[in-house]
Short mmCIF file of C-alpha atoms in Angstrom, two decimals:
data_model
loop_
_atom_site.label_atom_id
_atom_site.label_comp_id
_atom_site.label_asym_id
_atom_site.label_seq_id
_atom_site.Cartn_x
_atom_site.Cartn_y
_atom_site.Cartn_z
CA UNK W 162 -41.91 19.66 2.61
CA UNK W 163 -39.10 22.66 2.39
CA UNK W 164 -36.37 22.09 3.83
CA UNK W 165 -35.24 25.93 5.38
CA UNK W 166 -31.55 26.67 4.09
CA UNK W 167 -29.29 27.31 7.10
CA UNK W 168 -27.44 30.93 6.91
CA UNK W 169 -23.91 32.03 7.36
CA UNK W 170 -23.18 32.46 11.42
CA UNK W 171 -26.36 30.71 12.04
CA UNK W 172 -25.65 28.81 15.32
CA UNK W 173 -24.26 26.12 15.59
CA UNK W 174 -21.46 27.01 13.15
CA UNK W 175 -20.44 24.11 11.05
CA UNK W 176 -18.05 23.25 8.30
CA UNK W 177 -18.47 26.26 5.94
CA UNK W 178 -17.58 29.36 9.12
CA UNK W 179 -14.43 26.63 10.14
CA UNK W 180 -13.28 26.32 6.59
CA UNK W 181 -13.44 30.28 6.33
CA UNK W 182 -12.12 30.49 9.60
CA UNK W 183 -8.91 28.60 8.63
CA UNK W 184 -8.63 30.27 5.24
CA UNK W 185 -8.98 33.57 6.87
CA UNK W 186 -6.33 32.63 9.71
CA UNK W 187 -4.09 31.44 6.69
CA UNK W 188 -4.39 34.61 5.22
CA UNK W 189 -3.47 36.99 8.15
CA UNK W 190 -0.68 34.60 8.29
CA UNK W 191 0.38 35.26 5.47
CA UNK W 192 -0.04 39.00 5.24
CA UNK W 193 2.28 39.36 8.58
CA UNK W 194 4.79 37.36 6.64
CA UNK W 195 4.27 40.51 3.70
CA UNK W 196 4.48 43.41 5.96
CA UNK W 197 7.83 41.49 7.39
CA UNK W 198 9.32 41.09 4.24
CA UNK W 199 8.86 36.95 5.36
CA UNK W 200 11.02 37.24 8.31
CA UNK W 201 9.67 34.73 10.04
CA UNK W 202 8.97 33.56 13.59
CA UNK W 203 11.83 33.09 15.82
CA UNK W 204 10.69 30.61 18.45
CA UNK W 205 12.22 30.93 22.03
CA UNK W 206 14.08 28.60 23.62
CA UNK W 207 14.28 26.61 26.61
CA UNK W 208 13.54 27.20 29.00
CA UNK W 209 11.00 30.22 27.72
CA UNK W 210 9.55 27.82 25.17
CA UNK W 211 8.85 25.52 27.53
CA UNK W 212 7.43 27.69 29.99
CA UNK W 213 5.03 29.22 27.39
CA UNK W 214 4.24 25.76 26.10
CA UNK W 215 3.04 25.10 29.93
CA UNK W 216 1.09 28.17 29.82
CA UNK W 217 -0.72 27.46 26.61
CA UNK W 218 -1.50 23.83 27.91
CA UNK W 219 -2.80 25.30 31.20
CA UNK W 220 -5.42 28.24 29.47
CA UNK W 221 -6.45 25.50 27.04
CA UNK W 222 -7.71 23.19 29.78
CA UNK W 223 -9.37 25.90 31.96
CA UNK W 224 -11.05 27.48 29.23
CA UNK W 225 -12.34 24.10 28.13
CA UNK W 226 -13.02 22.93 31.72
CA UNK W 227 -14.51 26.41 32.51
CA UNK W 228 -16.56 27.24 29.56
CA UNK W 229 -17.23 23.58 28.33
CA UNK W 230 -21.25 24.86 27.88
CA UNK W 231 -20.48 28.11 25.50
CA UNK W 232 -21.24 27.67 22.03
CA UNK W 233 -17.72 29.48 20.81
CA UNK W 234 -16.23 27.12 23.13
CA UNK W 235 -17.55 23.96 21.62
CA UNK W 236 -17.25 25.36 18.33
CA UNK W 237 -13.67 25.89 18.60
CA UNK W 238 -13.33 22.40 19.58
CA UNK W 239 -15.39 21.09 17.67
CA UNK W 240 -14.96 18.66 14.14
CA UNK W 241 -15.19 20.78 12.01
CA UNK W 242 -13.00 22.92 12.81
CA UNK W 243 -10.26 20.31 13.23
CA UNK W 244 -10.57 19.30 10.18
CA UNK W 245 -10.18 22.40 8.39
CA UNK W 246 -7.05 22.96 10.34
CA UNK W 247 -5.84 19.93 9.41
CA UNK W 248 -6.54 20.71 5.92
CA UNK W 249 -4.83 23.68 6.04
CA UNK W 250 -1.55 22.45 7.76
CA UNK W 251 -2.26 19.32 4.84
CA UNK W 252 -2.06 22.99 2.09
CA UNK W 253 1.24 24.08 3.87
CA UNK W 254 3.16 20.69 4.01
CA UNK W 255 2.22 20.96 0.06
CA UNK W 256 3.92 24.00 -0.50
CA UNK W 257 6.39 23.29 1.39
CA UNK W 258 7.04 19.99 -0.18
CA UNK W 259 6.38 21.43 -3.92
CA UNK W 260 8.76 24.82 -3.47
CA UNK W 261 12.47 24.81 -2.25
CA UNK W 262 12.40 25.71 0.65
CA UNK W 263 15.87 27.56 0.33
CA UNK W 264 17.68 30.79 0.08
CA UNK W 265 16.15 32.98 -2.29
CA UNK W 266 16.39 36.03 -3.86
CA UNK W 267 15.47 39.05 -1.48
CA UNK W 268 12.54 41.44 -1.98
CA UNK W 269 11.18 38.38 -4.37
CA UNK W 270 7.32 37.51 -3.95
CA UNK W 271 8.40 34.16 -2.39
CA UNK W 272 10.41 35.59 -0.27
CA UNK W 273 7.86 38.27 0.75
CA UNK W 274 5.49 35.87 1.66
CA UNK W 275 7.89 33.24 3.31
CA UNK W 276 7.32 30.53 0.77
CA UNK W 277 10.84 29.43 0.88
CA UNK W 278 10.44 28.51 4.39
CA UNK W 279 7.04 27.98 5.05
CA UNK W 280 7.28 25.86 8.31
CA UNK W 281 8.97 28.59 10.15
CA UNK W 282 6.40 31.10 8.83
CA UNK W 283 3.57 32.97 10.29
CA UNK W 284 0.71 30.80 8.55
CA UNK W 285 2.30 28.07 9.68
CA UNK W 286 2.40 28.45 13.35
CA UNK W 287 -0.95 30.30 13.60
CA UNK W 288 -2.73 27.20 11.98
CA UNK W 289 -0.86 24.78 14.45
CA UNK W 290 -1.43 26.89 17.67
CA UNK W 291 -4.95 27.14 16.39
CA UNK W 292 -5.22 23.17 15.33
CA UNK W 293 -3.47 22.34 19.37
CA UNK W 294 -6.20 24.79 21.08
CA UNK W 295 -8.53 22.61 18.84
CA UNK W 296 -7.34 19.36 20.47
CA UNK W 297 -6.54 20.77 23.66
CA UNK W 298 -10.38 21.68 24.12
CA UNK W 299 -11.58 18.58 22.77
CA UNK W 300 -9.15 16.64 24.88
CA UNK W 301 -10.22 18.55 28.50
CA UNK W 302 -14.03 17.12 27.79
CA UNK W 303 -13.06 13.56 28.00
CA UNK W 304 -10.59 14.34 31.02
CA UNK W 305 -12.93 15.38 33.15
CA UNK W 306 -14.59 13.62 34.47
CA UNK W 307 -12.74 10.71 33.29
CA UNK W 308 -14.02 7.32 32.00
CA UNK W 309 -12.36 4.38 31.30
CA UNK W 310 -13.99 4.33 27.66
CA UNK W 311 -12.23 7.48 27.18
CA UNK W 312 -8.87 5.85 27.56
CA UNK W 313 -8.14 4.94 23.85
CA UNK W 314 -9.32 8.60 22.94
CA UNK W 315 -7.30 10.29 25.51
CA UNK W 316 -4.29 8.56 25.09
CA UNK W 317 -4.10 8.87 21.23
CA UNK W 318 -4.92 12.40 21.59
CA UNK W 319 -3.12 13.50 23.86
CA UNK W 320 -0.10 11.64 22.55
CA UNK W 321 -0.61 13.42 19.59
CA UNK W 322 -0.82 17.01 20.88
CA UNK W 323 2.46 16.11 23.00
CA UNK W 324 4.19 15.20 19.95
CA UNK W 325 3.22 18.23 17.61
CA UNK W 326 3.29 20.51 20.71
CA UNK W 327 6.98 19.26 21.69
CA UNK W 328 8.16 19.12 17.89
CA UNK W 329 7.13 22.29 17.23
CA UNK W 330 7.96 24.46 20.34
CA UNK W 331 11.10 22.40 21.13
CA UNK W 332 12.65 22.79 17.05
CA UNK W 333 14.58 25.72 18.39
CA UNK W 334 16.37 23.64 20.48
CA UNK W 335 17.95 21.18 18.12
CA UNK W 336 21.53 21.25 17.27
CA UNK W 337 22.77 20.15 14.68
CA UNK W 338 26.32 20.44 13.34
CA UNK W 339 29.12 18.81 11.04
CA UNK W 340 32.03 18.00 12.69
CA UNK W 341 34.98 17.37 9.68
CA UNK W 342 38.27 15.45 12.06
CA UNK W 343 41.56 14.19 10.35
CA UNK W 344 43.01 10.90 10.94
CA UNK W 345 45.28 11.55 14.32
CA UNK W 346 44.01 15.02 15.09
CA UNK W 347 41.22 16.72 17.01
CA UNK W 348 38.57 18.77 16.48
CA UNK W 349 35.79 20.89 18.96
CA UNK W 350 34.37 23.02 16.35
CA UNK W 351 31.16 22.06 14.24
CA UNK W 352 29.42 23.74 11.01
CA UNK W 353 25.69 23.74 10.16
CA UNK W 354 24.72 22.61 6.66
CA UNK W 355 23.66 25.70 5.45
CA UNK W 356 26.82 28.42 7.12
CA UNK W 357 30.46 28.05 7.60
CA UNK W 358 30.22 29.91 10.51
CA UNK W 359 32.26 27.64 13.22
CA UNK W 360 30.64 27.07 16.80
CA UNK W 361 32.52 25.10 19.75
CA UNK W 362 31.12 22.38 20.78
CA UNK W 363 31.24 21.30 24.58
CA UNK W 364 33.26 18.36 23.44
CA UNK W 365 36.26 17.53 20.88
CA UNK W 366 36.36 14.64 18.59
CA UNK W 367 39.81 12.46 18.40
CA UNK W 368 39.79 10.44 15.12
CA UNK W 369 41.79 7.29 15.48
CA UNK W 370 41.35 5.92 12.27
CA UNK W 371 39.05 5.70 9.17
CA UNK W 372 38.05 2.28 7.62
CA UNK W 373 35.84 1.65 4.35
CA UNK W 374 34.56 -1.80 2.91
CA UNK W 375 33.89 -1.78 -0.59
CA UNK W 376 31.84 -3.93 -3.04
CA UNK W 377 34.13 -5.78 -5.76
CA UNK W 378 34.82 -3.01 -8.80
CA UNK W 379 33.19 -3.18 -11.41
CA UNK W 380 33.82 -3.58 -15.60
CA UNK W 381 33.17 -0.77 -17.76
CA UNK W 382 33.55 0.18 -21.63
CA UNK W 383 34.53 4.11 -22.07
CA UNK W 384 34.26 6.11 -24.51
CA UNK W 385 36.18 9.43 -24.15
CA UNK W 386 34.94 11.45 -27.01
CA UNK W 387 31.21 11.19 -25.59
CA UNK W 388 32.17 10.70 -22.33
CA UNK W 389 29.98 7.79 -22.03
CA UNK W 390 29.62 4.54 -20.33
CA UNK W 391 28.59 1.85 -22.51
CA UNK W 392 26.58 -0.83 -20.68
CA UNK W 393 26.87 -4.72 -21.08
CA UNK W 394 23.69 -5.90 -23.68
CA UNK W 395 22.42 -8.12 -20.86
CA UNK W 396 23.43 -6.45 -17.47
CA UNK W 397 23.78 -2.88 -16.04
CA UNK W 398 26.96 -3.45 -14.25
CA UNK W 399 29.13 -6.46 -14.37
CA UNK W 400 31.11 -6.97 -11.19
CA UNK W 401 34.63 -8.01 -10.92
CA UNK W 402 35.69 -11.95 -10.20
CA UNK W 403 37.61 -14.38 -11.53
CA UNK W 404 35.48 -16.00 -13.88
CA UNK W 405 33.27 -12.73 -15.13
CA UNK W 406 32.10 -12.14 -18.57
CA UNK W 407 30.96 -9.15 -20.23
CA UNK W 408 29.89 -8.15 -23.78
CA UNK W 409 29.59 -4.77 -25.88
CA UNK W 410 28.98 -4.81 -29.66
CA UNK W 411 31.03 -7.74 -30.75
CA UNK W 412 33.44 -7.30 -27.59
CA UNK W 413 33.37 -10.10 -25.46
CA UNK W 414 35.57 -10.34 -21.70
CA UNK W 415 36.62 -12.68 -19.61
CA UNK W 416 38.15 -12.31 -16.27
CA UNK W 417 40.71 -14.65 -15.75
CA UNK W 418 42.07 -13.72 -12.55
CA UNK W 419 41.27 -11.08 -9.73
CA UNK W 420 43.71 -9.43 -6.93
CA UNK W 421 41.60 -7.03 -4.40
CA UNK W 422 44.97 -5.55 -3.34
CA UNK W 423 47.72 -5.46 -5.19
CA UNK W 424 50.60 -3.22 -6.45
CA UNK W 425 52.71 -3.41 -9.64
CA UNK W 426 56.08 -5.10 -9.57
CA UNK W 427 59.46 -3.92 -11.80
CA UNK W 428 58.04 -6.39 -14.52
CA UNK W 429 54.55 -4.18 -14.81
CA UNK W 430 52.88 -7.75 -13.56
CA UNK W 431 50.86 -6.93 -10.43
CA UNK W 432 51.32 -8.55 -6.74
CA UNK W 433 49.49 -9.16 -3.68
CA UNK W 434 50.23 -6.11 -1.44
CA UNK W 435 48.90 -4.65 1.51
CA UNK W 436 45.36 -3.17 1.76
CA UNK W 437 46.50 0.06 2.86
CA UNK W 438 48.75 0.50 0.21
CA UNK W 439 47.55 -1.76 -2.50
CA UNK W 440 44.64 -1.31 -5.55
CA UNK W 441 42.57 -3.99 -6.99
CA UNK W 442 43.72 -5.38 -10.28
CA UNK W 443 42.25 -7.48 -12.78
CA UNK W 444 43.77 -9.82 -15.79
CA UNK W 445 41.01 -9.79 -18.80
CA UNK W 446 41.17 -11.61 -22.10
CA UNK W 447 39.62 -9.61 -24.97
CA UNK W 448 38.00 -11.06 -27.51
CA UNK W 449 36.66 -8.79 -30.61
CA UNK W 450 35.71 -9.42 -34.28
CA UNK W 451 38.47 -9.00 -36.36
CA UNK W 452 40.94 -9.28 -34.18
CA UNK W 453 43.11 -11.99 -32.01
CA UNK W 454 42.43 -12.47 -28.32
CA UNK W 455 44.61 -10.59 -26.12
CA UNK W 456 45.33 -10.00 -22.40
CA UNK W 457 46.11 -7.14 -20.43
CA UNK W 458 45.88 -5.73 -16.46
CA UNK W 459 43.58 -3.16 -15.74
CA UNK W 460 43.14 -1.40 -11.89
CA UNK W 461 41.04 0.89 -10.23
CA UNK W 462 43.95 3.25 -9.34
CA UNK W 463 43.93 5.19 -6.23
CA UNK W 464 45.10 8.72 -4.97
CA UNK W 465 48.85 7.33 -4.93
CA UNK W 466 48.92 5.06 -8.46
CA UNK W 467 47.18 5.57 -12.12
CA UNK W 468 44.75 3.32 -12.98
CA UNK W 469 45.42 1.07 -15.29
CA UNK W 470 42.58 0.64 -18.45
CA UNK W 471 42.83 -1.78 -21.67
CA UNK W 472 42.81 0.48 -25.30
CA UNK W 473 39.70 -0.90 -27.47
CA UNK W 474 40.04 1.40 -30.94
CA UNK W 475 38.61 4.62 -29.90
CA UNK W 476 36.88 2.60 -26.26
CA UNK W 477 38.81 1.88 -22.98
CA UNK W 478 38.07 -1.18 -21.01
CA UNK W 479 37.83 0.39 -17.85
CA UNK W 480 37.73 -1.05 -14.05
CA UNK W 481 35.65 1.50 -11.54
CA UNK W 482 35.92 0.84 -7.40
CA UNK W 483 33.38 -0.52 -6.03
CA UNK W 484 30.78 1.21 -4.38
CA UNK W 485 30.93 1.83 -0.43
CA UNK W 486 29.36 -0.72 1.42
CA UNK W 487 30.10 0.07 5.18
CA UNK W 488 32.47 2.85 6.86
CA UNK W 489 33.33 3.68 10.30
CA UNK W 490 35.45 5.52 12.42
CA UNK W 491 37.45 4.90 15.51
CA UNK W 492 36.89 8.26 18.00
CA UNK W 493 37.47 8.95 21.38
CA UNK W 494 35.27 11.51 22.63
CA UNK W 495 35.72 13.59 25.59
CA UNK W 496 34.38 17.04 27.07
CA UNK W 497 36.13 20.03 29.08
CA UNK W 498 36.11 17.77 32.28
CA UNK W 499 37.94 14.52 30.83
CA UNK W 500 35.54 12.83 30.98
CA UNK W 501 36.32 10.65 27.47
CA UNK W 502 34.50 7.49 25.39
CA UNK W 503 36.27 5.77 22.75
CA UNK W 504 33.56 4.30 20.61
CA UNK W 505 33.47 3.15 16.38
CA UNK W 506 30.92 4.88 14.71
CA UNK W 507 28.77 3.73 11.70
CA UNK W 508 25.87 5.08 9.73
CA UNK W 509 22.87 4.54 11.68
CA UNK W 510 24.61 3.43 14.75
CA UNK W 511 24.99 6.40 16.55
CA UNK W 512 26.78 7.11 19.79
CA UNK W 513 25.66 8.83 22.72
CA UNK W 514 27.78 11.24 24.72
CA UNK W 515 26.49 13.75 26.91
CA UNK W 516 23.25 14.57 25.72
CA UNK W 517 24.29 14.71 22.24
CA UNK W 518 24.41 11.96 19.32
CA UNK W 519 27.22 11.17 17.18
CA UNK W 520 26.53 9.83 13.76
CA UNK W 521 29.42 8.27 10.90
CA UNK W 522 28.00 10.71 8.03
CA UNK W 523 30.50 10.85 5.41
CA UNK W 524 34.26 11.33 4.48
CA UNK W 525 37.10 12.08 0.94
CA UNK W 526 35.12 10.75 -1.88
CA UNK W 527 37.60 11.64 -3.87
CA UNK W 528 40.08 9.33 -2.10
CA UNK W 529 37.70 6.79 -1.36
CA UNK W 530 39.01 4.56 1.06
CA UNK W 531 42.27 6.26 1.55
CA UNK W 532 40.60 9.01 2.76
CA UNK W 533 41.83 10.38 5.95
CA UNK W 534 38.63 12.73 6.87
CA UNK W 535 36.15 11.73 8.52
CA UNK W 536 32.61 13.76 8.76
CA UNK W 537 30.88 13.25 11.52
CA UNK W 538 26.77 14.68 12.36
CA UNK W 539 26.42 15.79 16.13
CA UNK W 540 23.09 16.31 17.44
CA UNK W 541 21.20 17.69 20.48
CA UNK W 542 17.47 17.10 21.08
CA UNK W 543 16.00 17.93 24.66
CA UNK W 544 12.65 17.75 23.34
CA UNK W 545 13.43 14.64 21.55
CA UNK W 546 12.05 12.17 24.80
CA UNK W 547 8.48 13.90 24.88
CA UNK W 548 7.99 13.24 21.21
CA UNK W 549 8.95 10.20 21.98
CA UNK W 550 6.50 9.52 24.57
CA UNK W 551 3.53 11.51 22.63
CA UNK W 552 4.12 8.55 19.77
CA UNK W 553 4.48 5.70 22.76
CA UNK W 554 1.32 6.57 23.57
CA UNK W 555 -0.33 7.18 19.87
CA UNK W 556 0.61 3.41 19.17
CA UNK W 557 -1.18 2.64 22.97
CA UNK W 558 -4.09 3.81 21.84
CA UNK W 559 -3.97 2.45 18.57
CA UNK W 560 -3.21 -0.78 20.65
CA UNK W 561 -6.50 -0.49 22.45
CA UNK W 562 -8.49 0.25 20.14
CA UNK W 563 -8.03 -2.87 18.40
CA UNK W 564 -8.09 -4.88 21.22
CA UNK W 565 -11.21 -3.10 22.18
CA UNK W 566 -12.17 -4.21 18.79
CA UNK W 567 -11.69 -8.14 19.14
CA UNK W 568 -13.17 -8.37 22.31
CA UNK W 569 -16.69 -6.60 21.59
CA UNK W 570 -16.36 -8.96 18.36
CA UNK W 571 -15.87 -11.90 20.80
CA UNK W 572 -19.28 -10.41 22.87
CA UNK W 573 -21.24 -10.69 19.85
CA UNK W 574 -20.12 -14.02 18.37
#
């Protein structure tokens, strides 16, 4: 028996017309990006973006409700198709992820074709409005009527098309800005990552005070003329406590006694001194071939006081702070009507005021923990509580499913 080969367009379309379908939406995508020299889409915002959002939503459903029966219909929200969308958003997250996606040079061929920001591009959004008609369509089928064995498919679903819908309409919306405040001053005024354009914010920022915690230093050999570190034979790092040893090529040290703040006295020999003011200092013995043991001090240093390093021949026994371990800063917040919230803020503890959040981002490197800037991230999602409740109720149906899935085991045991 001959089995007839099915043509191109032959109804019902399958795989083959929705991967050509997606490669040929890619490609008007990207030939609108070309004849804009890759401007872009600018995406509205709210409340336009929502309101067109609603609209899509709404033409979706009645076309799917309305013309359930029509084989263009069904195609369109079919498998197939969905799949090849996916694919194709899968080919744009890859390009995305590969290239920079940064300024370029103008009138270049990536910036022609919007390469260097692919996911506000023209490809981009016409595969994701076509990949949410997709799901919309196949969505509106098990709506209506509705079945209770529909429920894991409709939630997951249509958590899903919330999510993408919301992320994607509602990125215009976010706000996101760098606010820098000194220690006993204010600041309104915020910067984006990528301009040093200022912008007020509806709020100011009072900085209080700064506070870092460290981990103990740590005990390095230098050498200067290659401006190298030379690392102990048996550990990367050797950390600083009374009682540490180290060892590089026939140098061997011993810590014999550790202050985490101190400050020299008129002798040169260190004392216990307030944290604010004071370094960390350590007494070594150094032991080398050749040579007799000797002792010496050697400090971190700070913004305000030299460190202090041990001579080895042409090497320097060197003592490095410690690397940042937790840092937070005392704010009060408060807005054009007084109302005001004095809060600490840490990294990954943000604060909420208004409907923006207030993260601890950075501060002075270069003064460490005498720094007396603080950075802090400010952010403003709207959209951020419906992608929130498109992924509540992704891991719902996820939830039923496998529930579903024990008890129909349970039937046939």
């Amino acid at each position: 028996m001959v089995g007839v080969r099915r043509r191109w367009f032959q109804a019902p379309w399958e795989f083959r017309e929705s991967a050509l379908f997606t490669v040929a939406a890619l490609c008007t995508g990207f030939v609108i990006e070309y004849v804009t020299s890759g401007g872009g889409i600018a995406l509205p915002r709210l409340p336009v973006n929502a309101i067109a959002l609603s609209l899509f939503a709404m033409l979706v459903l009645s076309v799917g409700l309305g013309f359930r029966n029509t084989p263009a219909v069904k195609w369109f929200g079919g498998i197939p198709l969905g799949l090849s969308l996916i694919f194709g958003i899968a080919v744009l997250s890859l390009i995305g992820g590969i290239l920079p996606q940064e300024v370029v040079v103008p009138g270049s061929w990536p910036a022609r074709f919007g390469l260097h920001k692919i996911f506000s591009g023209w490809p981009f959004a016409l595969v994701v409005l076509l990949f949410l008609a997709n799901l919309g369509l196949s969505l509106s089928w098990k709506l209506i009527p509705f079945k209770i064995q529909n429920l894991q498919f409709i939630l997951f679903h249509a958590g899903f098309w919330i999510a993408l819908s919301c992320g994607i309409f509602g990125s215009s919306d976010l706000q996101r800005f760098i606010v820098p405040v000194e220690k006993g001053k204010v600041n309104n005024v915020g910067y984006t990552m990528d301009s040093d354009t200022p912008h007020q914010l509806p709020f100011s920022v009072f900085l209080h005070e700064f506070s870092l915690e460290e981990y103990p230093p740590q005990l390095f050999l230098y050498d200067p003329h290659n401006d190298k570190l030379l690392m102990d034979k048996s550990r990367g790092t050797i950390e600083i406590y009374k009682g540490a040893t180290a060892s590089w090529m026939g140098v061997e040290v011993l810590v014999l006694d550790y202050m985490p703040s101190a400050l020299p006295g008129q002798d040169g020999i260190p004392h216990p001194a307030d944290r604010s003011k004071g370094v960390s200092y350590a007494k070594v013995r150094i032991s080398s071939t050749g040579s007799l043991p000797r002792e010496a001090w050697i400090s971190t240093g700070s913004p305000f006081l030299k460190p202090a390093a041990a001579q080895l021949g042409n090497l320097y026994l060197i003592m490095a702070p410690g690397t940042p371990k937790a840092f937070r800063s005392a704010v009060t917040v408060q807005n054009d009507q007084g109302h005001a919230v004095m809060a600490n803020l840490e990294v990954n503890k943000p604060v909420n005021f208004m409907d923006w959040k207030l993260y601890q981002m950075g501060y002075d490197e270069k003064a460490g923990r005498w720094s007396t800037l603080s950075l802090i991230e400010v952010i403003r999602d709207p959209w951020l509580p419906a992608v929130y409740l498109g992924f509540f109720m992704i891991m719902a149906g996820n939830v039923l499913f496998f529930w579903t899935g024990i008890k129909r085991k349970e039937v046939v045991s």
